[in-house]
Amino acid sequence: MGIGVGVLLVFLCNAFAQEELFPSLLGDLELTPQETIENITPPEEPLVQPIEPPLPALEDTPALIAPVVSPPPPAPKPASKSAASYQNYENYLDSIVALARAIQPGKDKFEAEKAAIIARTPGPKSEFEKQADYDRKIANFDKDKQKEIQNLEKKFQTEEKARLNRLRAAINYKDIQPEWAGILKRDTTIEGYESRMARLAGRSHDMKRKTEQVSEIVAGMGLSKSDLETLDRKNRIYLARLDRARELMQDYILQERAQVLGTERKKVNMSLGTYDIEKQEHELNMNDITSPTVPFDYVGKVKIPPQQAQEIDRKTDDFTVSIDYINFPFILDGKKLFPGAKKANVYYKDREFPNTGTFRKLSIFETAPGYAEWAMHADSLISGKLVPRKLDSLYAMKRELPKTAKAGKQKAPKEAAGGTWWDRNKNIVRGTFFVLAAAGTGVGIWQNSEAVSKKKDLEILFDAAEAAVIAGERQNYSAKGKEYTEAYNNLRNTETLRNGLYIGAGVFGSVGVVTLFF
């Protein structure tokens, strides 16, 4: 009986708890356990802020495991164009290669997994298995395989899209200048600019090869035509900047060489010849052949008023001269000389007298190696045929493509068959220019030797005229003076022809060099 009473008491306690205690807590709600979990309203201010789920990781990157109750992750967003930064253009290309090469392993894995699924077989029919059951098993097996392959393809396409988005974001990154490191400044010597040109040429050669390799790598990665064209354009802009930087260095050199410098006023070997009372000018010969910096030999005429000429009486003791010359040295026996004289400034005491004349080539240079090329370049600078473009660093840095035909442009029938007229004949034209340059140089050298010979004859006539003056032989002086004037005019004509040949040779040679780039 005691046991029965105990059981009755336990039953009554349970009933009381179910009917009285729980209704006081839950009210009239009647929820299943699952409904209770889903319908409980969470607090407005959670104690711990929810963590934003990461973008879906690629196959080769460990993914973070989100809590089961977290909402599904959002669709992957394309990477921002400014999401990465690059130290230089080389680093930019290396990043593109790394992203492109990360695509192929994903493709290989997909193909291997797909091939493994296709290779699966359901196994042979058992002797205890009905044919109808086996046929249903085969049909279900094939359906499951197709579904698994579709799921695998969907997963691969999602991952592939993420990889391509990363690669596209890298390709479309903002404009990147070459690593100039201060080399675009005009702050060094001609030798310094030449050294920079050599470095730029080496960089251009290496980067041209690298850009071609990168283009080959990304070509088969499933990028759009627009993406490939963007990369090609960026590569060509980069290489064009290096080429323009070399042009800038060349222009800096030209600006340095075209500078006109001047010597101090000093006494030189000078003689005054016949005085033309009508033109009020003296014949003038002067030179400083042994100068350690600016050697010269000059013949011309200097304007002097009659009264001043009478006072001077052909004495040159109070005459001084300064020479304007271009900053284009010629190295002779290891010494830097500046024979590119441009203008003579003649002073009597503190007064400057205007003059006209010609600087003659010096015999000490005529047989020196490299002098003919130097003379052509110097004559072009002195005559103004060759003028600096006055470029600055902005010229090299601008975002501009070289003016060339667009890639992929279909050639015209004539071009496709045998090329343009220039393609077929450029070697002939180029050779003609070089032959003309060589011919001009050769004839110019011959004319120069003629000028040297005539100069010696001119000096003999001058000495004879001077001796006639000293001896008081007026008629003899008049005859010798006339011969001197004729010889002087012949000398001037010879020198003019020689200079014209040198300039012509320089022009033809320059045009020939330019044709090498076309």
Coordinates of C-alpha atoms in Angstrom, one line a residue:
M1 CA 0.0 0.0 0.0
G2 CA 2.9 2.3 0.8
I3 CA 4.3 1.8 -2.7
G4 CA 0.9 2.6 -4.3
V5 CA 0.6 5.9 -2.4
G6 CA 4.1 6.9 -3.5
V7 CA 3.3 6.3 -7.1
L8 CA 0.1 8.3 -6.8
L9 CA 2.0 11.3 -5.3
V10 CA 4.6 11.3 -8.1
F11 CA 1.8 11.2 -10.7
L12 CA 0.0 14.2 -9.1
C13 CA 3.2 16.2 -8.9
N14 CA 3.9 15.7 -12.6
A15 CA 0.4 16.7 -13.5
F16 CA 0.6 19.8 -11.4
A17 CA 3.8 20.8 -13.0
Q18 CA 2.5 20.4 -16.5
E19 CA -0.8 22.2 -16.0
E20 CA 0.2 24.9 -13.5
L21 CA 3.9 25.7 -13.7
F22 CA 4.6 25.8 -17.5
P23 CA 1.4 27.7 -18.4
S24 CA 2.6 30.5 -16.2
L25 CA 5.9 30.7 -18.2
L26 CA 4.7 30.1 -21.8
G27 CA 1.1 31.3 -21.5
D28 CA -1.2 29.8 -24.1
L29 CA 1.5 29.2 -26.7
E30 CA 1.6 25.7 -28.1
L31 CA 4.9 25.4 -30.1
T32 CA 6.8 22.4 -31.3
P33 CA 10.5 22.4 -30.3
Q34 CA 11.5 23.5 -33.9
E35 CA 8.9 26.2 -34.1
T36 CA 10.0 27.6 -30.7
I37 CA 13.6 28.0 -31.9
E38 CA 12.6 29.7 -35.2
N39 CA 10.0 32.1 -33.7
I40 CA 11.9 33.4 -30.7
T41 CA 12.6 37.1 -31.3
P42 CA 16.3 37.9 -30.7
P43 CA 17.3 41.0 -28.7
E44 CA 17.4 44.3 -30.6
E45 CA 21.0 44.9 -29.5
P46 CA 23.0 41.7 -29.6
L47 CA 25.8 41.4 -27.1
V48 CA 28.3 40.4 -29.8
Q49 CA 28.1 42.0 -33.3
P50 CA 27.8 39.4 -36.1
I51 CA 30.9 38.8 -38.2
E52 CA 30.5 39.6 -41.9
P53 CA 31.1 36.3 -43.7
P54 CA 34.2 36.3 -46.0
L55 CA 34.0 36.1 -49.8
P56 CA 34.0 32.5 -51.0
A57 CA 37.6 31.2 -51.0
L58 CA 39.1 29.6 -54.1
E59 CA 39.9 25.9 -54.1
D60 CA 43.5 26.4 -53.2
T61 CA 42.7 28.8 -50.3
P62 CA 41.5 27.6 -46.9
A63 CA 38.0 28.9 -46.3
L64 CA 36.7 30.2 -43.0
I65 CA 33.9 28.1 -41.5
A66 CA 30.9 30.3 -40.6
P67 CA 28.4 29.3 -37.8
V68 CA 25.5 27.2 -39.0
V69 CA 23.0 29.9 -38.0
S70 CA 24.8 32.6 -40.0
P71 CA 23.0 33.9 -43.1
P72 CA 24.3 32.6 -46.5
P73 CA 27.3 34.6 -47.8
P74 CA 26.6 37.3 -50.4
A75 CA 27.5 36.9 -54.1
P76 CA 31.3 37.5 -54.7
K77 CA 32.1 41.1 -55.7
P78 CA 34.7 42.0 -58.3
A79 CA 37.9 43.2 -56.7
S80 CA 38.4 46.9 -56.7
K81 CA 40.9 48.4 -59.2
S82 CA 42.7 50.0 -56.4
A83 CA 42.7 46.9 -54.2
A84 CA 46.4 46.3 -54.9
S85 CA 49.4 48.4 -55.4
Y86 CA 52.6 47.7 -57.3
Q87 CA 56.1 48.9 -56.7
N88 CA 56.8 49.3 -60.4
Y89 CA 55.6 48.0 -63.8
E90 CA 57.7 44.9 -63.6
N91 CA 56.0 44.0 -60.3
Y92 CA 52.7 44.7 -62.0
L93 CA 53.5 42.2 -64.8
D94 CA 54.7 39.6 -62.3
S95 CA 51.4 39.9 -60.4
I96 CA 49.4 39.3 -63.7
V97 CA 51.5 36.3 -64.5
A98 CA 50.9 34.9 -61.0
L99 CA 47.1 35.4 -61.2
A100 CA 47.0 33.9 -64.7
R101 CA 49.0 30.8 -63.6
A102 CA 46.6 30.3 -60.7
I103 CA 43.8 29.7 -63.2
Q104 CA 45.3 26.6 -64.9
P105 CA 45.5 24.4 -61.8
G106 CA 41.8 25.0 -61.2
K107 CA 41.0 23.9 -64.7
D108 CA 43.2 20.8 -64.4
K109 CA 41.5 19.8 -61.1
F110 CA 38.1 20.3 -62.6
E111 CA 38.9 18.2 -65.7
A112 CA 40.4 15.4 -63.5
E113 CA 37.4 15.3 -61.2
K114 CA 35.0 15.3 -64.1
A115 CA 36.9 12.5 -65.8
A116 CA 36.8 10.4 -62.6
I117 CA 33.0 10.8 -62.4
I118 CA 32.6 9.8 -66.0
A119 CA 34.8 6.8 -65.5
R120 CA 32.6 5.4 -62.7
T121 CA 30.6 2.2 -63.5
P122 CA 27.6 0.7 -61.7
G123 CA 29.0 -2.8 -61.5
P124 CA 27.7 -6.0 -63.1
K125 CA 24.3 -7.4 -62.5
S126 CA 24.1 -9.9 -59.6
E127 CA 22.6 -13.3 -60.1
F128 CA 20.2 -12.6 -57.3
E129 CA 19.0 -9.3 -58.9
K130 CA 16.1 -8.9 -61.2
Q131 CA 16.7 -7.4 -64.6
A132 CA 14.0 -4.7 -64.0
D133 CA 15.7 -3.7 -60.7
Y134 CA 19.1 -3.6 -62.4
D135 CA 17.8 -1.4 -65.3
R136 CA 16.4 1.0 -62.7
K137 CA 19.7 1.1 -60.9
I138 CA 21.5 1.8 -64.1
A139 CA 19.1 4.7 -65.0
N140 CA 19.4 6.2 -61.5
F141 CA 23.2 5.8 -61.6
D142 CA 23.5 7.7 -64.9
K143 CA 21.2 10.5 -63.5
D144 CA 23.3 10.8 -60.4
K145 CA 26.4 11.0 -62.5
Q146 CA 25.0 13.8 -64.6
K147 CA 23.8 15.7 -61.6
E148 CA 27.2 15.4 -59.9
I149 CA 28.9 16.6 -63.1
Q150 CA 26.5 19.6 -63.3
N151 CA 27.2 20.5 -59.6
L152 CA 30.9 20.2 -60.3
E153 CA 30.7 22.4 -63.3
K154 CA 28.7 25.0 -61.4
K155 CA 31.2 25.1 -58.6
F156 CA 34.1 25.3 -61.1
Q157 CA 32.4 28.2 -63.0
T158 CA 32.0 30.1 -59.8
E159 CA 35.6 29.7 -58.8
E160 CA 36.8 30.4 -62.3
K161 CA 34.8 33.6 -62.4
A162 CA 36.4 34.7 -59.1
R163 CA 39.9 34.0 -60.5
L164 CA 39.2 35.8 -63.8
N165 CA 37.8 38.8 -61.8
R166 CA 41.0 39.0 -59.9
L167 CA 43.0 38.9 -63.1
R168 CA 40.8 41.5 -64.8
A169 CA 41.1 43.8 -61.8
A170 CA 44.9 43.6 -62.1
I171 CA 44.9 44.2 -65.8
N172 CA 42.6 47.3 -65.4
Y173 CA 44.7 48.7 -62.6
K174 CA 45.5 52.4 -62.9
D175 CA 48.3 53.8 -65.0
I176 CA 51.8 53.0 -63.8
Q177 CA 54.8 55.2 -64.7
P178 CA 58.2 53.6 -65.2
E179 CA 60.6 53.9 -62.2
W180 CA 62.3 57.1 -63.4
A181 CA 64.3 57.6 -60.2
G182 CA 65.2 61.2 -61.2
I183 CA 66.7 60.4 -64.6
L184 CA 64.4 62.7 -66.4
K185 CA 65.9 65.8 -64.8
R186 CA 68.3 68.0 -66.8
D187 CA 71.0 67.9 -64.1
T188 CA 74.1 66.1 -65.5
T189 CA 76.7 66.3 -68.2
I190 CA 76.6 65.0 -71.8
E191 CA 78.4 61.9 -70.6
G192 CA 75.8 61.4 -67.9
Y193 CA 72.9 61.7 -70.4
E194 CA 74.7 59.2 -72.7
S195 CA 74.9 56.8 -69.8
R196 CA 71.2 57.2 -69.1
M197 CA 70.4 56.5 -72.7
A198 CA 72.3 53.3 -72.6
R199 CA 70.4 52.2 -69.4
L200 CA 67.1 53.1 -71.0
A201 CA 67.9 51.2 -74.1
G202 CA 68.7 48.1 -72.0
R203 CA 65.5 48.5 -70.0
S204 CA 63.4 48.9 -73.2
H205 CA 64.9 45.7 -74.7
D206 CA 64.3 43.7 -71.5
M207 CA 60.8 45.0 -71.0
K208 CA 59.7 44.4 -74.6
R209 CA 60.6 40.8 -74.2
K210 CA 58.8 40.6 -70.9
T211 CA 55.6 42.2 -72.1
E212 CA 55.5 39.8 -75.0
Q213 CA 55.9 36.8 -72.7
V214 CA 53.1 38.1 -70.4
S215 CA 50.8 38.6 -73.4
E216 CA 51.4 35.0 -74.5
I217 CA 50.7 33.7 -71.0
V218 CA 47.3 35.5 -70.6
A219 CA 46.2 34.9 -74.2
G220 CA 44.6 31.5 -73.4
M221 CA 43.1 32.3 -70.0
G222 CA 39.5 33.1 -71.2
L223 CA 39.9 36.9 -71.0
S224 CA 37.7 39.1 -73.2
K225 CA 39.1 40.9 -76.2
S226 CA 38.7 44.2 -74.4
D227 CA 40.9 42.9 -71.5
L228 CA 43.6 41.7 -73.8
E229 CA 43.6 45.0 -75.7
T230 CA 43.8 46.9 -72.4
L231 CA 46.9 45.0 -71.4
D232 CA 48.5 45.4 -74.9
R233 CA 47.8 49.2 -74.7
K234 CA 49.3 49.5 -71.3
N235 CA 52.4 47.6 -72.4
R236 CA 52.8 49.8 -75.5
I237 CA 52.4 53.0 -73.5
Y238 CA 55.1 51.8 -71.1
L239 CA 57.6 51.0 -73.9
A240 CA 56.7 54.3 -75.6
R241 CA 57.6 56.2 -72.5
L242 CA 61.0 54.5 -72.4
D243 CA 61.6 55.4 -76.0
R244 CA 60.5 59.0 -75.4
A245 CA 62.9 59.2 -72.4
R246 CA 65.7 58.3 -74.7
E247 CA 64.6 61.1 -77.1
L248 CA 64.6 63.4 -74.1
M249 CA 68.2 62.5 -73.2
Q250 CA 69.2 63.0 -76.8
D251 CA 67.6 66.5 -76.8
Y252 CA 69.3 67.3 -73.5
I253 CA 72.6 66.4 -75.2
L254 CA 71.7 68.6 -78.2
Q255 CA 70.7 71.5 -75.9
E256 CA 74.1 71.2 -74.2
R257 CA 76.0 71.0 -77.4
A258 CA 74.1 73.9 -79.0
Q259 CA 75.0 76.2 -76.1
V260 CA 77.2 79.1 -77.3
L261 CA 80.1 79.9 -75.0
G262 CA 82.7 82.6 -75.2
T263 CA 86.4 82.9 -74.5
E264 CA 88.0 85.7 -72.6
R265 CA 89.4 88.6 -74.7
K266 CA 93.0 88.1 -75.5
K267 CA 95.7 88.9 -78.0
V268 CA 96.1 86.5 -80.9
N269 CA 98.1 86.3 -84.1
M270 CA 96.6 89.1 -86.3
S271 CA 97.4 91.0 -89.4
L272 CA 95.5 93.7 -91.2
G273 CA 95.6 93.7 -95.0
T274 CA 94.3 96.1 -97.7
Y275 CA 91.9 98.9 -96.6
D276 CA 88.9 99.5 -98.8
I277 CA 88.1 103.2 -98.4
E278 CA 84.7 102.8 -100.1
K279 CA 83.5 100.1 -97.8
Q280 CA 85.6 101.3 -94.9
E281 CA 86.9 97.9 -94.0
H282 CA 90.3 96.2 -93.6
E283 CA 91.2 92.7 -94.7
L284 CA 91.7 90.6 -91.6
N285 CA 93.7 87.4 -90.8
M286 CA 93.9 86.1 -87.3
N287 CA 94.4 82.7 -85.6
D288 CA 95.2 81.0 -82.4
I289 CA 96.0 77.5 -83.7
T290 CA 97.9 76.5 -80.5
S291 CA 95.1 77.4 -78.1
P292 CA 94.5 74.6 -75.5
T293 CA 90.8 75.1 -75.6
V294 CA 89.4 76.9 -78.7
P295 CA 91.9 76.8 -81.6
F296 CA 90.8 78.7 -84.7
D297 CA 92.0 80.2 -87.9
Y298 CA 89.9 83.1 -89.2
V299 CA 90.0 85.2 -92.4
G300 CA 87.6 88.0 -93.2
K301 CA 87.1 91.8 -93.1
V302 CA 86.7 94.2 -90.2
K303 CA 84.9 97.6 -90.5
I304 CA 87.0 100.5 -89.3
P305 CA 86.3 104.2 -89.9
P306 CA 89.0 105.9 -92.1
Q307 CA 90.2 108.1 -89.3
Q308 CA 90.5 105.2 -86.9
A309 CA 92.2 103.1 -89.6
Q310 CA 94.8 105.8 -90.2
E311 CA 95.4 106.0 -86.5
I312 CA 95.8 102.2 -86.3
D313 CA 98.1 102.1 -89.3
R314 CA 97.8 98.3 -89.5
K315 CA 99.3 97.9 -86.1
T316 CA 97.6 95.2 -84.1
D317 CA 99.2 95.7 -80.6
D318 CA 96.0 97.1 -79.1
F319 CA 93.7 94.5 -80.6
T320 CA 92.1 91.8 -78.6
V321 CA 89.7 89.0 -79.7
S322 CA 87.1 86.7 -78.1
I323 CA 85.6 83.8 -79.9
D324 CA 82.0 82.4 -79.5
Y325 CA 81.9 78.7 -79.9
I326 CA 79.5 75.8 -79.4
N327 CA 79.8 73.4 -76.5
F328 CA 80.6 70.4 -78.7
P329 CA 84.1 69.2 -77.9
F330 CA 86.4 67.1 -80.2
I331 CA 88.8 64.7 -78.5
L332 CA 92.3 64.9 -80.0
D333 CA 95.1 62.8 -78.4
G334 CA 93.0 62.6 -75.2
K335 CA 92.5 66.3 -74.9
K336 CA 89.1 68.0 -75.1
L337 CA 89.2 70.8 -77.7
F338 CA 86.4 73.1 -78.9
P339 CA 87.1 73.9 -82.6
G340 CA 83.4 74.7 -83.3
A341 CA 84.0 78.4 -83.5
K342 CA 80.9 80.4 -84.5
K343 CA 81.6 84.1 -84.2
A344 CA 84.7 86.3 -83.9
N345 CA 84.5 89.5 -81.7
V346 CA 87.3 92.0 -82.6
Y347 CA 88.1 94.8 -80.2
Y348 CA 90.5 97.8 -80.6
K349 CA 91.2 98.9 -77.0
D350 CA 87.7 99.0 -75.5
R351 CA 85.8 99.4 -78.7
E352 CA 84.3 96.5 -80.7
F353 CA 84.5 96.6 -84.5
P354 CA 82.0 94.6 -86.6
N355 CA 83.5 92.0 -88.9
T356 CA 82.5 89.3 -91.3
G357 CA 84.5 86.2 -92.3
T358 CA 85.0 82.5 -92.2
F359 CA 86.6 80.1 -89.8
R360 CA 88.8 77.7 -91.7
K361 CA 89.3 74.1 -90.8
L362 CA 92.6 73.4 -89.0
S363 CA 95.0 71.0 -90.6
I364 CA 95.7 69.4 -87.2
F365 CA 92.2 67.9 -87.3
E366 CA 91.9 66.9 -90.9
T367 CA 93.3 63.4 -90.5
A368 CA 92.1 62.8 -86.9
P369 CA 89.8 59.8 -86.6
G370 CA 86.2 60.8 -86.3
Y371 CA 86.7 64.4 -87.3
A372 CA 84.6 64.2 -90.5
E373 CA 81.6 63.0 -88.5
W374 CA 82.2 65.6 -85.8
A375 CA 82.5 68.4 -88.4
M376 CA 79.2 67.4 -90.1
H377 CA 77.4 67.5 -86.7
A378 CA 79.1 70.7 -85.7
D379 CA 78.3 72.5 -89.0
S380 CA 74.7 71.5 -88.6
L381 CA 74.6 73.0 -85.1
I382 CA 76.4 76.2 -86.1
S383 CA 74.3 76.7 -89.2
G384 CA 71.0 76.1 -87.3
K385 CA 70.1 73.1 -89.4
L386 CA 70.1 71.0 -86.2
V387 CA 68.0 72.7 -83.5
P388 CA 67.1 71.3 -80.0
R389 CA 63.4 70.6 -79.4
K390 CA 63.6 72.0 -75.9
L391 CA 61.8 68.9 -74.4
D392 CA 61.2 68.4 -70.7
S393 CA 60.3 65.4 -68.5
L394 CA 56.6 65.8 -69.2
Y395 CA 57.3 64.7 -72.8
A396 CA 58.5 61.3 -71.6
M397 CA 55.8 60.8 -69.0
K398 CA 52.7 61.6 -71.1
R399 CA 50.3 58.7 -71.8
E400 CA 50.5 58.5 -75.5
L401 CA 50.9 55.6 -77.9
P402 CA 53.5 55.7 -80.8
K403 CA 51.9 56.5 -84.1
T404 CA 51.9 53.0 -85.7
A405 CA 49.3 50.9 -87.5
K406 CA 46.7 49.3 -85.2
A407 CA 47.4 45.6 -84.4
G408 CA 45.3 43.2 -86.4
K409 CA 44.5 45.8 -89.1
Q410 CA 44.0 43.9 -92.4
K411 CA 46.5 44.8 -95.1
A412 CA 45.5 46.0 -98.4
P413 CA 45.9 43.6 -101.3
K414 CA 49.0 45.3 -102.6
E415 CA 50.5 45.3 -99.1
A416 CA 49.6 41.7 -98.6
A417 CA 51.1 40.7 -101.9
G418 CA 54.5 42.5 -101.7
G419 CA 54.4 45.3 -99.2
T420 CA 54.2 49.0 -99.7
W421 CA 56.4 50.9 -102.0
W422 CA 58.6 51.9 -99.0
D423 CA 58.9 48.3 -97.9
R424 CA 60.1 47.2 -101.3
N425 CA 62.5 50.1 -101.9
K426 CA 63.6 51.4 -98.5
N427 CA 67.0 49.6 -98.7
I428 CA 67.7 51.3 -102.0
V429 CA 66.7 54.7 -100.8
R430 CA 68.7 54.2 -97.5
G431 CA 71.8 53.2 -99.5
T432 CA 71.4 56.1 -101.8
F433 CA 71.4 58.6 -98.9
F434 CA 74.5 57.0 -97.3
V435 CA 76.3 57.0 -100.7
L436 CA 75.5 60.7 -101.1
A437 CA 76.7 61.4 -97.6
A438 CA 79.9 59.6 -98.3
A439 CA 80.4 61.4 -101.6
G440 CA 79.7 64.8 -100.0
T441 CA 82.2 64.1 -97.3
G442 CA 84.8 63.0 -99.8
V443 CA 84.4 66.0 -102.1
G444 CA 84.3 68.3 -99.0
I445 CA 87.6 66.9 -97.8
W446 CA 89.1 67.6 -101.3
Q447 CA 87.7 71.1 -101.3
N448 CA 89.2 71.6 -97.8
S449 CA 92.7 70.6 -99.1
E450 CA 92.2 73.1 -101.9
A451 CA 91.3 75.8 -99.4
V452 CA 94.5 75.0 -97.4
S453 CA 96.6 75.3 -100.5
K454 CA 94.9 78.6 -101.5
K455 CA 95.4 79.9 -98.0
K456 CA 99.2 79.4 -98.3
D457 CA 99.1 81.2 -101.7
L458 CA 97.1 84.0 -100.0
E459 CA 99.7 84.4 -97.3
I460 CA 102.5 84.6 -99.9
L461 CA 100.6 87.3 -101.7
F462 CA 100.0 89.2 -98.5
D463 CA 103.7 89.0 -97.6
A464 CA 104.6 90.3 -101.1
A465 CA 102.1 93.2 -100.8
E466 CA 103.4 94.1 -97.4
A467 CA 107.0 94.1 -98.7
A468 CA 105.9 96.4 -101.6
V469 CA 104.4 98.8 -99.0
I470 CA 107.6 98.8 -97.0
A471 CA 109.7 99.3 -100.1
G472 CA 107.5 102.2 -101.3
E473 CA 106.6 100.4 -104.5
R474 CA 103.1 101.8 -105.0
Q475 CA 102.5 100.2 -108.4
N476 CA 103.8 96.8 -107.3
Y477 CA 101.7 97.1 -104.1
S478 CA 98.6 97.9 -106.2
A479 CA 99.2 94.8 -108.4
K480 CA 99.9 92.5 -105.5
G481 CA 96.8 93.9 -103.6
K482 CA 94.6 93.1 -106.6
E483 CA 96.0 89.6 -106.8
Y484 CA 95.5 89.2 -103.1
T485 CA 91.8 90.3 -103.3
E486 CA 91.2 87.8 -106.2
A487 CA 92.9 85.0 -104.3
Y488 CA 90.9 85.9 -101.2
N489 CA 87.6 85.7 -103.1
N490 CA 88.6 82.3 -104.6
L491 CA 89.4 81.1 -101.1
R492 CA 86.0 82.2 -99.8
N493 CA 84.3 80.4 -102.7
T494 CA 86.2 77.2 -102.0
E495 CA 85.4 77.3 -98.3
T496 CA 81.7 78.0 -99.1
L497 CA 81.6 75.0 -101.4
R498 CA 83.4 72.9 -98.8
N499 CA 81.0 73.9 -96.1
G500 CA 78.0 73.3 -98.3
L501 CA 79.3 69.8 -99.1
Y502 CA 79.8 69.1 -95.4
I503 CA 76.3 70.3 -94.5
G504 CA 74.8 68.3 -97.4
A505 CA 76.7 65.2 -96.3
G506 CA 75.4 65.7 -92.8
V507 CA 71.8 66.1 -94.0
F508 CA 72.0 63.0 -96.2
G509 CA 73.7 61.0 -93.5
S510 CA 71.0 62.1 -90.9
V511 CA 68.2 61.2 -93.3
G512 CA 69.8 57.8 -93.9
V513 CA 70.0 57.2 -90.2
V514 CA 66.4 58.2 -89.7
T515 CA 65.3 55.6 -92.4
L516 CA 66.7 52.9 -90.2
F517 CA 63.7 53.3 -87.9
F518 CA 61.1 52.9 -90.6

